[in-house]
Amino acid sequence: MFEKFKEWFINTTNSTKRPILDFTRRIVMISGHQYMVRMVKEQDIQTLVEIEERIYGKAPWSYAAFRIELQRPCDRLYLVVEDDQQIVGFMGTAIDWYHYDLHITNIGITPSYQNKGIGTYLISTAKNYARHLKLHSLSLEVRVHNVSARRLYESLGFRNQHIKSRYYLDNHEDAVDMQANLLR
């Protein structure tokens, strides 16, 4: 109990003293195609929810959940990937200063843009950002049955840590907690 309180206290008190996370808008080449990568703006939220609906049928995150995340600029960083000014993918991250970890809270790529290197690019960007912040690890959860995503994460250096039983609210599916060590 004390450890959880200590973790919460450190994260809460330190986040107010941390600088606002920043990411410079940039044009990138991914698999021979040009995209714009930038930070998420509040007016993008509805598009993020729609991307999740295209991926999952029902969006796991609500408009309000995304909005709350964006109101924490000291420990959250959300990026979008645009093709011709249309958002085709996004990634959200949260910093756990207590464990020196950058956690990927959410990642989604429009189905017609999947398997084109966008997810790999976003995860590589998160790794580089975490290293820049001198964090020790990058982590995420993935559905046990999402074998293709798990293979991708493993190819990017993530390793299984443990199973989170009945983690997902929609169908109570288990999640695999995965982590990439950035100290190697």
mmCIF file of N, CA and C in Angstrom, residues 39-96:
data_model
loop_
_atom_site.group_PDB
_atom_site.id
_atom_site.type_symbol
_atom_site.label_atom_id
_atom_site.label_comp_id
_atom_site.label_asym_id
_atom_site.label_seq_id
_atom_site.Cartn_x
_atom_site.Cartn_y
_atom_site.Cartn_z
ATOM 1 N N MET A 39 2.288 16.743 -33.131
ATOM 2 C CA MET A 39 1.569 16.505 -31.885
ATOM 3 C C MET A 39 0.060 16.588 -32.133
ATOM 4 N N VAL A 40 -0.685 15.832 -31.344
ATOM 5 C CA VAL A 40 -2.144 15.840 -31.422
ATOM 6 C C VAL A 40 -2.669 17.168 -30.875
ATOM 7 N N LYS A 41 -3.713 17.669 -31.513
ATOM 8 C CA LYS A 41 -4.436 18.850 -31.041
ATOM 9 C C LYS A 41 -5.827 18.397 -30.601
ATOM 10 N N GLU A 42 -6.466 19.193 -29.767
ATOM 11 C CA GLU A 42 -7.786 18.801 -29.277
ATOM 12 C C GLU A 42 -8.772 18.559 -30.422
ATOM 13 N N GLN A 43 -8.680 19.324 -31.485
ATOM 14 C CA GLN A 43 -9.613 19.141 -32.602
ATOM 15 C C GLN A 43 -9.385 17.827 -33.354
ATOM 16 N N ASP A 44 -8.297 17.111 -33.053
ATOM 17 C CA ASP A 44 -8.022 15.807 -33.676
ATOM 18 C C ASP A 44 -8.734 14.656 -32.972
ATOM 19 N N ILE A 45 -9.216 14.885 -31.772
ATOM 20 C CA ILE A 45 -9.707 13.782 -30.936
ATOM 21 C C ILE A 45 -10.793 12.967 -31.630
ATOM 22 N N GLN A 46 -11.766 13.616 -32.234
ATOM 23 C CA GLN A 46 -12.851 12.869 -32.878
ATOM 24 C C GLN A 46 -12.303 11.927 -33.952
ATOM 25 N N THR A 47 -11.289 12.370 -34.682
ATOM 26 C CA THR A 47 -10.676 11.515 -35.708
ATOM 27 C C THR A 47 -9.994 10.313 -35.068
ATOM 28 N N LEU A 48 -9.358 10.504 -33.909
ATOM 29 C CA LEU A 48 -8.716 9.379 -33.217
ATOM 30 C C LEU A 48 -9.758 8.346 -32.801
ATOM 31 N N VAL A 49 -10.886 8.817 -32.281
ATOM 32 C CA VAL A 49 -11.972 7.906 -31.895
ATOM 33 C C VAL A 49 -12.481 7.152 -33.128
ATOM 34 N N GLU A 50 -12.614 7.847 -34.249
ATOM 35 C CA GLU A 50 -13.083 7.202 -35.485
ATOM 36 C C GLU A 50 -12.087 6.157 -35.987
ATOM 37 N N ILE A 51 -10.801 6.434 -35.864
ATOM 38 C CA ILE A 51 -9.789 5.434 -36.250
ATOM 39 C C ILE A 51 -9.933 4.194 -35.380
ATOM 40 N N GLU A 52 -10.111 4.391 -34.069
ATOM 41 C CA GLU A 52 -10.309 3.240 -33.179
ATOM 42 C C GLU A 52 -11.553 2.452 -33.572
ATOM 43 N N GLU A 53 -12.623 3.145 -33.953
ATOM 44 C CA GLU A 53 -13.847 2.450 -34.374
ATOM 45 C C GLU A 53 -13.601 1.619 -35.628
ATOM 46 N N ARG A 54 -12.798 2.147 -36.559
ATOM 47 C CA ARG A 54 -12.479 1.387 -37.774
ATOM 48 C C ARG A 54 -11.645 0.151 -37.440
ATOM 49 N N ILE A 55 -10.796 0.265 -36.439
ATOM 50 C CA ILE A 55 -9.927 -0.854 -36.065
ATOM 51 C C ILE A 55 -10.690 -1.903 -35.266
ATOM 52 N N TYR A 56 -11.418 -1.449 -34.237
ATOM 53 C CA TYR A 56 -11.995 -2.374 -33.251
ATOM 54 C C TYR A 56 -13.506 -2.576 -33.370
ATOM 55 N N GLY A 57 -14.186 -1.780 -34.187
ATOM 56 C CA GLY A 57 -15.644 -1.840 -34.214
ATOM 57 C C GLY A 57 -16.233 -0.841 -33.242
ATOM 58 N N LYS A 58 -15.785 -0.894 -31.999
ATOM 59 C CA LYS A 58 -16.184 0.069 -30.972
ATOM 60 C C LYS A 58 -14.901 0.648 -30.385
ATOM 61 N N ALA A 59 -14.860 1.964 -30.260
ATOM 62 C CA ALA A 59 -13.647 2.618 -29.759
ATOM 63 C C ALA A 59 -13.425 2.287 -28.287
ATOM 64 N N PRO A 60 -12.246 1.749 -27.936
ATOM 65 C CA PRO A 60 -11.949 1.478 -26.532
ATOM 66 C C PRO A 60 -11.808 2.760 -25.705
ATOM 67 N N TRP A 61 -11.386 3.837 -26.360
ATOM 68 C CA TRP A 61 -11.208 5.108 -25.660
ATOM 69 C C TRP A 61 -12.282 6.087 -26.123
ATOM 70 N N SER A 62 -12.854 6.801 -25.181
ATOM 71 C CA SER A 62 -13.864 7.808 -25.496
ATOM 72 C C SER A 62 -13.202 9.148 -25.806
ATOM 73 N N TYR A 63 -13.999 10.056 -26.324
ATOM 74 C CA TYR A 63 -13.537 11.422 -26.571
ATOM 75 C C TYR A 63 -12.997 12.008 -25.265
ATOM 76 N N ALA A 64 -13.752 11.811 -24.174
ATOM 77 C CA ALA A 64 -13.353 12.367 -22.873
ATOM 78 C C ALA A 64 -12.024 11.791 -22.395
ATOM 79 N N ALA A 65 -11.803 10.502 -22.626
ATOM 80 C CA ALA A 65 -10.539 9.885 -22.189
ATOM 81 C C ALA A 65 -9.352 10.511 -22.919
ATOM 82 N N PHE A 66 -9.484 10.689 -24.228
ATOM 83 C CA PHE A 66 -8.409 11.347 -24.981
ATOM 84 C C PHE A 66 -8.203 12.781 -24.490
ATOM 85 N N ARG A 67 -9.292 13.478 -24.257
ATOM 86 C CA ARG A 67 -9.199 14.883 -23.827
ATOM 87 C C ARG A 67 -8.466 14.998 -22.494
ATOM 88 N N ILE A 68 -8.773 14.115 -21.564
ATOM 89 C CA ILE A 68 -8.090 14.121 -20.264
ATOM 90 C C ILE A 68 -6.598 13.880 -20.451
ATOM 91 N N GLU A 69 -6.249 12.943 -21.312
ATOM 92 C CA GLU A 69 -4.835 12.664 -21.577
ATOM 93 C C GLU A 69 -4.116 13.906 -22.105
ATOM 94 N N LEU A 70 -4.749 14.623 -23.019
ATOM 95 C CA LEU A 70 -4.116 15.791 -23.626
ATOM 96 C C LEU A 70 -3.978 16.962 -22.653
ATOM 97 N N GLN A 71 -4.675 16.902 -21.541
ATOM 98 C CA GLN A 71 -4.580 17.962 -20.538
ATOM 99 C C GLN A 71 -3.412 17.743 -19.580
ATOM 100 N N ARG A 72 -2.566 16.771 -19.877
ATOM 101 C CA ARG A 72 -1.401 16.471 -19.029
ATOM 102 C C ARG A 72 -0.113 16.610 -19.851
ATOM 103 N N PRO A 73 0.232 17.813 -20.281
ATOM 104 C CA PRO A 73 1.370 17.994 -21.187
ATOM 105 C C PRO A 73 2.740 17.756 -20.556
ATOM 106 N N CYS A 74 2.803 17.603 -19.242
ATOM 107 C CA CYS A 74 4.102 17.353 -18.597
ATOM 108 C C CYS A 74 4.484 15.879 -18.605
ATOM 109 N N ASP A 75 3.504 14.990 -18.774
ATOM 110 C CA ASP A 75 3.846 13.564 -18.770
ATOM 111 C C ASP A 75 3.111 12.757 -19.841
ATOM 112 N N ARG A 76 2.496 13.444 -20.798
ATOM 113 C CA ARG A 76 1.825 12.762 -21.909
ATOM 114 C C ARG A 76 2.317 13.370 -23.220
ATOM 115 N N LEU A 77 2.517 12.511 -24.204
ATOM 116 C CA LEU A 77 2.862 12.967 -25.547
ATOM 117 C C LEU A 77 2.053 12.141 -26.537
ATOM 118 N N TYR A 78 1.254 12.815 -27.329
ATOM 119 C CA TYR A 78 0.430 12.167 -28.347
ATOM 120 C C TYR A 78 0.818 12.701 -29.714
ATOM 121 N N LEU A 79 1.039 11.787 -30.645
ATOM 122 C CA LEU A 79 1.443 12.143 -32.001
ATOM 123 C C LEU A 79 0.441 11.596 -33.010
ATOM 124 N N VAL A 80 0.299 12.308 -34.127
ATOM 125 C CA VAL A 80 -0.482 11.802 -35.254
ATOM 126 C C VAL A 80 0.413 11.743 -36.480
ATOM 127 N N VAL A 81 0.061 10.836 -37.374
ATOM 128 C CA VAL A 81 0.711 10.730 -38.680
ATOM 129 C C VAL A 81 -0.351 11.113 -39.703
ATOM 130 N N GLU A 82 0.001 12.062 -40.576
ATOM 131 C CA GLU A 82 -0.929 12.526 -41.603
ATOM 132 C C GLU A 82 -0.422 12.172 -42.997
ATOM 133 N N ASP A 83 -1.347 11.789 -43.852
ATOM 134 C CA ASP A 83 -1.078 11.616 -45.277
ATOM 135 C C ASP A 83 -1.987 12.604 -45.997
ATOM 136 N N ASP A 84 -1.387 13.580 -46.656
ATOM 137 C CA ASP A 84 -2.150 14.603 -47.372
ATOM 138 C C ASP A 84 -3.190 15.254 -46.449
ATOM 139 N N GLN A 85 -2.760 15.661 -45.271
ATOM 140 C CA GLN A 85 -3.554 16.350 -44.246
ATOM 141 C C GLN A 85 -4.684 15.501 -43.664
ATOM 142 N N GLN A 86 -4.628 14.193 -43.861
ATOM 143 C CA GLN A 86 -5.613 13.274 -43.277
ATOM 144 C C GLN A 86 -4.887 12.418 -42.247
ATOM 145 N N ILE A 87 -5.415 12.364 -41.024
ATOM 146 C CA ILE A 87 -4.791 11.553 -39.977
ATOM 147 C C ILE A 87 -5.002 10.081 -40.304
ATOM 148 N N VAL A 88 -3.887 9.338 -40.369
ATOM 149 C CA VAL A 88 -3.957 7.913 -40.706
ATOM 150 C C VAL A 88 -3.441 7.028 -39.571
ATOM 151 N N GLY A 89 -2.884 7.641 -38.537
ATOM 152 C CA GLY A 89 -2.389 6.880 -37.404
ATOM 153 C C GLY A 89 -2.062 7.803 -36.251
ATOM 154 N N PHE A 90 -1.958 7.207 -35.069
ATOM 155 C CA PHE A 90 -1.623 7.997 -33.885
ATOM 156 C C PHE A 90 -0.975 7.103 -32.840
ATOM 157 N N MET A 91 -0.327 7.755 -31.884
ATOM 158 C CA MET A 91 0.261 7.052 -30.742
ATOM 159 C C MET A 91 0.217 7.980 -29.540
ATOM 160 N N GLY A 92 -0.129 7.415 -28.392
ATOM 161 C CA GLY A 92 -0.093 8.157 -27.138
ATOM 162 C C GLY A 92 0.903 7.526 -26.193
ATOM 163 N N THR A 93 1.595 8.365 -25.429
ATOM 164 C CA THR A 93 2.565 7.868 -24.454
ATOM 165 C C THR A 93 2.386 8.587 -23.125
ATOM 166 N N ALA A 94 2.786 7.909 -22.064
ATOM 167 C CA ALA A 94 2.752 8.473 -20.717
ATOM 168 C C ALA A 94 4.076 8.164 -20.037
ATOM 169 N N ILE A 95 4.637 9.160 -19.399
ATOM 170 C CA ILE A 95 5.911 8.963 -18.708
ATOM 171 C C ILE A 95 5.656 8.575 -17.261
ATOM 172 N N ASP A 96 6.306 7.515 -16.839
ATOM 173 C CA ASP A 96 6.328 7.096 -15.439
ATOM 174 C C ASP A 96 7.720 7.440 -14.924
#
